[in-house]
Amino acid sequence: MKAGLQAPDRELKARKVFDHHGVEEWIHCGADPGAVLAAMRASAVEPVRMVCYGLDRSCAGVAGSWLAGPGCRPAVHAWGVKGARLHPLGHDGATVGAWYEVAGARRLHLGGIESRLAAAPPAQAEDVFSTLDEILGGQGFAARDLVRTWFHLDGILGWYDDFNRVRTGFFQRRGMLGGRLPASTGVGVAHLGSGALAVDALALSVPEGCGLGVTQLASSWQGCATAYGSSFSRAMLVESPSLRHLTVSGTAAIDPQGRTLHVGDQAAQIEDTLEGVGSLLEKAGFGWGDVARAVVYTPGGGGACGALHRLAALGLDPALCAVCGADVCRGDLLFELEVEAAG
């Protein structure tokens, strides 16, 4: 653990986010990776992927990202499965994910994918998307099966436009523009790898008749991100007869034309973002009390306490929320929020 960072005493929390034919997926939230993994295994939940914030130790055999930007508070979000056989995946000597099958559908988690190229960030991004495509294809998935992506970009403010160009080109070559795109987060944060970016992803292959549905949700608060050059959806909803799971993209104070709102006023940006995320929760039939995990992103962690108080007042359990000191995709954006909800 980094000097000066102490994992706070915080109760471990777990929420079920997937339930189909006796197979369950859970998200566990805590402050110490070892304690979180022990709690999962004690409940017969096999870890699939984890993200650690403000911590500098990894857990061998579990895919994920370790984010260490200034202002990251020690926290762990871990995904795990119960009732299904896991098929771990390796790439370049590292564990990068696992998949499992249920009722003919297959669900794949990937984490910590990086480029091994000693090249400029845009070239590394091209390489990472190529690697992502290779891993997906090698397991019988396709880019169209992506439900959620997370991009952790080192120095994002210097090359986000280039990143967007690479991402849009990747989806365009696969005929996905104008159709279903994954929900996504792209923030500027240091990670413990050596590359310019680290990528996590969730994919779901859904054959006809398996009882699962995947729907892309538009936002009534904001316009489509593709209108201003970013290729992702505002949210994705996975539905089964037993449980519904919503994953909301990283959301900031941006108007329908893609312009930054409330420049220089973080408090106003927080309120606008909460309205936008809240409208997506409501559209999918959820409230703040249904949130299974959340991440607050602010430059250097500034203003996070105020945001956490507002979220608690709305009904979100603070123990489920991580704080990540990160640059948002523009220098004038001072707050971003992502959430997952289930019920």
GROMACS .gro file of N, CA, C and O in nm, residues 144 170-179:
model
   44
  144ARG      N    1  -1.941  -0.672  -3.109
  144ARG     CA    2  -2.084  -0.643  -3.091
  144ARG      C    3  -2.138  -0.696  -2.958
  144ARG      O    4  -2.246  -0.655  -2.915
  170PHE      N    5  -1.240   0.183  -3.466
  170PHE     CA    6  -1.256   0.041  -3.431
  170PHE      C    7  -1.400  -0.002  -3.449
  170PHE      O    8  -1.428  -0.105  -3.513
  171PHE      N    9  -1.495   0.074  -3.394
  171PHE     CA   10  -1.635   0.037  -3.405
  171PHE      C   11  -1.688   0.055  -3.548
  171PHE      O   12  -1.773  -0.022  -3.594
  172GLN      N   13  -1.638   0.156  -3.617
  172GLN     CA   14  -1.681   0.179  -3.755
  172GLN      C   15  -1.642   0.062  -3.845
  172GLN      O   16  -1.722   0.016  -3.928
  173ARG      N   17  -1.521   0.011  -3.829
  173ARG     CA   18  -1.476  -0.101  -3.912
  173ARG      C   19  -1.556  -0.227  -3.885
  173ARG      O   20  -1.558  -0.319  -3.969
  174ARG      N   21  -1.624  -0.233  -3.773
  174ARG     CA   22  -1.706  -0.350  -3.740
  174ARG      C   23  -1.854  -0.323  -3.762
  174ARG      O   24  -1.939  -0.404  -3.721
  175GLY      N   25  -1.886  -0.212  -3.827
  175GLY     CA   26  -2.024  -0.182  -3.864
  175GLY      C   27  -2.115  -0.152  -3.748
  175GLY      O   28  -2.237  -0.171  -3.757
  176MET      N   29  -2.058  -0.103  -3.636
  176MET     CA   30  -2.138  -0.083  -3.516
  176MET      C   31  -2.191   0.058  -3.498
  176MET      O   32  -2.280   0.082  -3.416
  177LEU      N   33  -2.135   0.156  -3.570
  177LEU     CA   34  -2.184   0.293  -3.556
  177LEU      C   35  -2.326   0.300  -3.611
  177LEU      O   36  -2.358   0.247  -3.717
  178GLY      N   37  -2.413   0.368  -3.535
  178GLY     CA   38  -2.554   0.372  -3.571
  178GLY      C   39  -2.633   0.258  -3.511
  178GLY      O   40  -2.756   0.255  -3.521
  179GLY      N   41  -2.563   0.164  -3.447
  179GLY     CA   42  -2.629   0.054  -3.379
  179GLY      C   43  -2.596   0.055  -3.231
  179GLY      O   44  -2.571   0.160  -3.172
   0.00000   0.00000   0.00000
